[in-house]
Short mmCIF file of C-alpha atoms in Angstrom, two decimals:
data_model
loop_
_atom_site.label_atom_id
_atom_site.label_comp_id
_atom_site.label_asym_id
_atom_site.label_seq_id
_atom_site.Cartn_x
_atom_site.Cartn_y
_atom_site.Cartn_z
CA UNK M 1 -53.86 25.24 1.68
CA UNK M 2 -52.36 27.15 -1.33
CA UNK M 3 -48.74 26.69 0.30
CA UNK M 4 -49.05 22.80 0.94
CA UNK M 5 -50.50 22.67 -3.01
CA UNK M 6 -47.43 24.33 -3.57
CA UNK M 7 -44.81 22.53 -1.69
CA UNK M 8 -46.21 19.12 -3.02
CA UNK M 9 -46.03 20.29 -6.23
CA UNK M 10 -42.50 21.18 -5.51
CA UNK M 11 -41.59 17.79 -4.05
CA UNK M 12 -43.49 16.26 -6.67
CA UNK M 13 -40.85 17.88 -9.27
CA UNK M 14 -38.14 16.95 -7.17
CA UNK M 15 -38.73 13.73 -7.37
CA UNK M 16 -39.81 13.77 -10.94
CA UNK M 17 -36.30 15.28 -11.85
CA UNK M 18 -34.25 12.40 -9.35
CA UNK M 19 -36.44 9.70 -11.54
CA UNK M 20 -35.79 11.41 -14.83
CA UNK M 21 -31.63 11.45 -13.84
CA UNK M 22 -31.96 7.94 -13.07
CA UNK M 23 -33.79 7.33 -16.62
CA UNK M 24 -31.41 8.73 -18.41
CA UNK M 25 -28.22 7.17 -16.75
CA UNK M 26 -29.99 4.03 -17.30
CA UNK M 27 -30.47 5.03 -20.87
CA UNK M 28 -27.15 6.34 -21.41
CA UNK M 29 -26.07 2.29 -20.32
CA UNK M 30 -28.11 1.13 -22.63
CA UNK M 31 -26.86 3.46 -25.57
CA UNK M 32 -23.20 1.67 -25.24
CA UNK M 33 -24.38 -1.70 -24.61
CA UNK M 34 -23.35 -1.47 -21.25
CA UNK M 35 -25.35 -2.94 -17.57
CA UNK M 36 -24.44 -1.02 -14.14
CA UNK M 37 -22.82 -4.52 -13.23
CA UNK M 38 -20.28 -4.83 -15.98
CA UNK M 39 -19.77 -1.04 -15.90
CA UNK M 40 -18.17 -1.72 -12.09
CA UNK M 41 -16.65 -5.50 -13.36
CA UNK M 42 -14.94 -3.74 -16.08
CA UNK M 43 -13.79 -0.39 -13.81
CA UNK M 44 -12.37 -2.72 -11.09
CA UNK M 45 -10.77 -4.30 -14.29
CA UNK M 46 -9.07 -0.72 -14.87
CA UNK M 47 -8.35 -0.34 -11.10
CA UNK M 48 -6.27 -4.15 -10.58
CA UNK M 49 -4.23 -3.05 -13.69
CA UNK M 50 -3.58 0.47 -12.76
CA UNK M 51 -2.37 -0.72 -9.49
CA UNK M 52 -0.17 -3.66 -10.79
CA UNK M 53 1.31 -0.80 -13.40
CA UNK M 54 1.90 1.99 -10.93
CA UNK M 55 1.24 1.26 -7.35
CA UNK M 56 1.65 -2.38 -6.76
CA UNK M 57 3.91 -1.46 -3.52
CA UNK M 58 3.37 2.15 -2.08
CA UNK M 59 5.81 4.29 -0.68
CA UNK M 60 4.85 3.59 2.91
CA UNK M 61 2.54 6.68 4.54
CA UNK M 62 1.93 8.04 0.98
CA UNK M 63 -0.37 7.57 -2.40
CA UNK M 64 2.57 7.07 -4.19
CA UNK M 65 3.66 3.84 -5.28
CA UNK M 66 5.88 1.78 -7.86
CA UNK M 67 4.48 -1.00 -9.99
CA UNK M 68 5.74 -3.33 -13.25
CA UNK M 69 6.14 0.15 -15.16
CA UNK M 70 9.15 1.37 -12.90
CA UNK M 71 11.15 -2.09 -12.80
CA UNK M 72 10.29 -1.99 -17.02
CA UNK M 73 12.00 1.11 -16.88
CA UNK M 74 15.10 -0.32 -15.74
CA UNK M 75 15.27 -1.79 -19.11
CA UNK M 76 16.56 0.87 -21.14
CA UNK M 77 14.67 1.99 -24.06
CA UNK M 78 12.77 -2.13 -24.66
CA UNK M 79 11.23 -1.97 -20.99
CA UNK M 80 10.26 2.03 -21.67
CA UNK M 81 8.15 0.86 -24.81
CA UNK M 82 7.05 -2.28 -23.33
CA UNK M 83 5.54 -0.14 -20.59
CA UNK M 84 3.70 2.21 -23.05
CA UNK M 85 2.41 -0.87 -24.61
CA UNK M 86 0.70 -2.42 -21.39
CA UNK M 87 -0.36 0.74 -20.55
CA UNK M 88 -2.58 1.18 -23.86
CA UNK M 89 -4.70 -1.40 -22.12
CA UNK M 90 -5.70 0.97 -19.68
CA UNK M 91 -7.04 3.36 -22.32
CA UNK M 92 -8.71 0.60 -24.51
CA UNK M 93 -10.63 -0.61 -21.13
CA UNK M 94 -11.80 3.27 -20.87
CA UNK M 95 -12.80 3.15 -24.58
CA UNK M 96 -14.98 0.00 -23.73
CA UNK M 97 -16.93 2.53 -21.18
CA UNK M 98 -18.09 4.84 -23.54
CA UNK M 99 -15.05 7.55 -22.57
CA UNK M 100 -14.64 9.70 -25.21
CA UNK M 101 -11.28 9.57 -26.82
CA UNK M 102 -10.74 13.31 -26.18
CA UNK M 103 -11.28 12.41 -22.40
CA UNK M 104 -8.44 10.55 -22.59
CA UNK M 105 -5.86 12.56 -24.04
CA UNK M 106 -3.99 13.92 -21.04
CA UNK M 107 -3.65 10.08 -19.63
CA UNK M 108 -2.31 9.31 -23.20
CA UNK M 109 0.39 12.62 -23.06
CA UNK M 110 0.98 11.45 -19.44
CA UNK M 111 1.69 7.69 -21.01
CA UNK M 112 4.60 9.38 -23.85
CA UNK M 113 6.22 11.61 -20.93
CA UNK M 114 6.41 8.30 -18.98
CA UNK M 115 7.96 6.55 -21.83
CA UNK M 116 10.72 9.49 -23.15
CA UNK M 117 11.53 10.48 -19.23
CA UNK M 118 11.82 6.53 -18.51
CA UNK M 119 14.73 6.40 -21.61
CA UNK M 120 16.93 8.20 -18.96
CA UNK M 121 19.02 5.79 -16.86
CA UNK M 122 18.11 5.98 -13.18
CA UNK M 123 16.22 8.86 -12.89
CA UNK M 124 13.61 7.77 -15.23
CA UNK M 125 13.05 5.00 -12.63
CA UNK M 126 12.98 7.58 -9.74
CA UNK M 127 10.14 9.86 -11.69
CA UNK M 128 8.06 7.01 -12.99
CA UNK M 129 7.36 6.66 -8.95
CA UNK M 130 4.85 9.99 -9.91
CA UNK M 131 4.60 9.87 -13.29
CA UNK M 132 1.73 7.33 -13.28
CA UNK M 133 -0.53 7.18 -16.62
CA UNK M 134 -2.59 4.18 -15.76
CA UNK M 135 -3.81 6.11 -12.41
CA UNK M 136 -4.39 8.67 -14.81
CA UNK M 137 -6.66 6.71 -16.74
CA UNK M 138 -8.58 5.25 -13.74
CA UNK M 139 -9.23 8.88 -12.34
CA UNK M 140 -10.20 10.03 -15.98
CA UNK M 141 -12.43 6.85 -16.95
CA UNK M 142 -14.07 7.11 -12.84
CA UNK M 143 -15.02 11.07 -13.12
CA UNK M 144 -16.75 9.89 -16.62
CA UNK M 145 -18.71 7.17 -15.13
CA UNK M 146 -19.84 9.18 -12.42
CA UNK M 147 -20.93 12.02 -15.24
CA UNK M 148 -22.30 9.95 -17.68
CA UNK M 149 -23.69 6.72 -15.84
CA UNK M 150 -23.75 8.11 -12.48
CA UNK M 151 -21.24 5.52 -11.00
CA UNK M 152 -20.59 6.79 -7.10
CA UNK M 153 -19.12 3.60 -5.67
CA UNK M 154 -15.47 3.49 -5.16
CA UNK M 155 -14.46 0.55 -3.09
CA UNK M 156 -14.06 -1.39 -6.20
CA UNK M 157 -11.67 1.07 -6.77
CA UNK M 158 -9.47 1.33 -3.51
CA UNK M 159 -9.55 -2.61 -2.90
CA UNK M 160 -10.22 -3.54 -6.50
CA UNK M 161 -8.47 -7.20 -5.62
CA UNK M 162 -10.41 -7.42 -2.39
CA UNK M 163 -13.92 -6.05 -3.55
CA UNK M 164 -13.47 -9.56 -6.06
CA UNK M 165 -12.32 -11.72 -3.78
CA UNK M 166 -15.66 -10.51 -1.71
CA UNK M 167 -17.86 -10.62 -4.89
CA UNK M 168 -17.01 -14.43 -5.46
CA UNK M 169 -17.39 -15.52 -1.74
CA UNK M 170 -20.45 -13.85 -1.73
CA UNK M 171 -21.60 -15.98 -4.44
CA UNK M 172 -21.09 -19.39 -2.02
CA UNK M 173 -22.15 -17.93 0.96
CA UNK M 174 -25.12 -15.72 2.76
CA UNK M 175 -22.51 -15.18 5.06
CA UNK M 176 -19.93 -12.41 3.07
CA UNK M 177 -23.34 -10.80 2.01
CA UNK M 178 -23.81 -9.34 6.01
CA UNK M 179 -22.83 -5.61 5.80
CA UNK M 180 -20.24 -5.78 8.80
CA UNK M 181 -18.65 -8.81 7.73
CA UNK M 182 -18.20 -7.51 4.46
CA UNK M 183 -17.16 -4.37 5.22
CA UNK M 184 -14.29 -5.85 7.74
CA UNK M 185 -13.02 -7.37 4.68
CA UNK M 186 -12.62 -5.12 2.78
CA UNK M 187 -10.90 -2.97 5.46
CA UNK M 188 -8.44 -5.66 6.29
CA UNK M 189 -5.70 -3.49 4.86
CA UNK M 190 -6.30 -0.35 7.36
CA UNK M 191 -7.36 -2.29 10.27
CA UNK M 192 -4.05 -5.06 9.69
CA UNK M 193 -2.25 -1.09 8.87
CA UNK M 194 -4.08 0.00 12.50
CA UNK M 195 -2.56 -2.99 14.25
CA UNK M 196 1.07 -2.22 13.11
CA UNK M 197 0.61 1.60 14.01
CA UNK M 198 -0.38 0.19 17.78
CA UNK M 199 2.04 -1.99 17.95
CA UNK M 200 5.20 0.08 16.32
CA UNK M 201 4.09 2.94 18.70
CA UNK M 202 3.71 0.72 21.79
CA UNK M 203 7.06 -0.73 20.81
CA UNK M 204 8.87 2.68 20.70
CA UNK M 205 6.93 4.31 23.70
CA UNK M 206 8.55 1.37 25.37
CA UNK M 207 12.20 1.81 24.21
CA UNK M 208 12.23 5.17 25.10
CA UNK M 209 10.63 5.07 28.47
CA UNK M 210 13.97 2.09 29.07
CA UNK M 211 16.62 4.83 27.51
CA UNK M 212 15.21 7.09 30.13
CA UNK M 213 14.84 5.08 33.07
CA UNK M 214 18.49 4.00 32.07
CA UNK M 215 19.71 7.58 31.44
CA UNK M 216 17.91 8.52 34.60
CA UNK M 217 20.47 5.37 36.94
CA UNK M 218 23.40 6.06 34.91
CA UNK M 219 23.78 9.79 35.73
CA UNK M 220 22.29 9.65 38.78
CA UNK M 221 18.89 12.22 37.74
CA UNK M 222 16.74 9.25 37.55
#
């Protein structure tokens, strides 16, 4: 008897302390003004413009990627500061989360090394392919979110332009709300990605099985 007291009084506790966490994220919102809602709105905010600065097209089969920064960059010196401007958008989103400003001081050095490396002709437009400050800022403003307000989604995130697109069909129609439909959408970049991989490999298993057989009646070891 003394050991199931105990063990419900354990559980109990647990799920005293879960509530509690949830209290205080909740509280935390409220301290900046903020709902769980227009925390997400305002990160996938962060996560279209970090993408449309540095990863707009990606290097294909890698996270890397080159957005309006690197074709700003072309433009010697105007397009360099140009590009630090738009980029202070990314850290005045973070700001309107609650991030601290110290928080955001290595996206901000990252955001002056873009700018001074992107003054050199060429290869400034090479490195700003990994030199990406807004991406900075999204990882830096996510990891506080997740801290502070206990933010663990992510697909607004990854498909930032996709996850709205969803949010607003959703709004006209039970049917986006189904958890399989919605989640097909919001894959339709790896399973379109899939497709290509099947087809690309069926493609070249088929060439090369045709070089062979051809190899094979040409020289006679066929």
């Amino acid at each position: 008897m003394d050991n199931f007291k105990k063990l419900s009084k354990s559980k109990a506790k647990r799920n005293s302390d879960a509530n509690a966490s949830v209290i205080d994220y909740q509280a935390k919102l409220t301290e900046h003004g903020l709902t769980r809602e227009q925390v997400i709105a305002t990160e996938r905010k962060l996560a279209k413009f970090a993408n449309t600065m540095d990863s707009l097209v990606r290097v294909p089969f890698t996270k890397q990627g080159m957005g309006a920064d690197a074709a700003l960059s072309t433009i010697p010196l105007a397009g360099d500061l140009a590009g630090l401007a738009l980029t202070s958008y990314a850290f005045i989103l973070g700001r309107q989360l609650g991030v601290p400003a110290h928080k955001m001081t290595p996206a901000v050095r990252l955001a002056l090394i873009d700018m001074v490396v992107g003054i050199i002709p060429g290869i400034g437009t090479l490195l700003d392919i990994f030199i990406r400050p807004s991406r900075k800022t999204l990882g830096i403003v996510h990891e506080h979110l997740h801290d502070e307000y206990g933010i663990t989604e992510t697909m607004h995130m990854d498909r930032p332009f996709l996850h709205q697109s969803l949010e607003d069909q959703q709004q006209q129609s039970h049917f986006w709300r189904n958890p399989i439909v919605a989640w097909l959408y919001l894959h339709i970049p790896d399973l379109l990605g899939l497709i290509v991989i099947v087809v690309v490999g069926w493609g070249l298993w088929a060439v090369i099985s045709w070089l062979v057989s051809l190899f094979g009646k040409v020289t006679g070891f066929g």
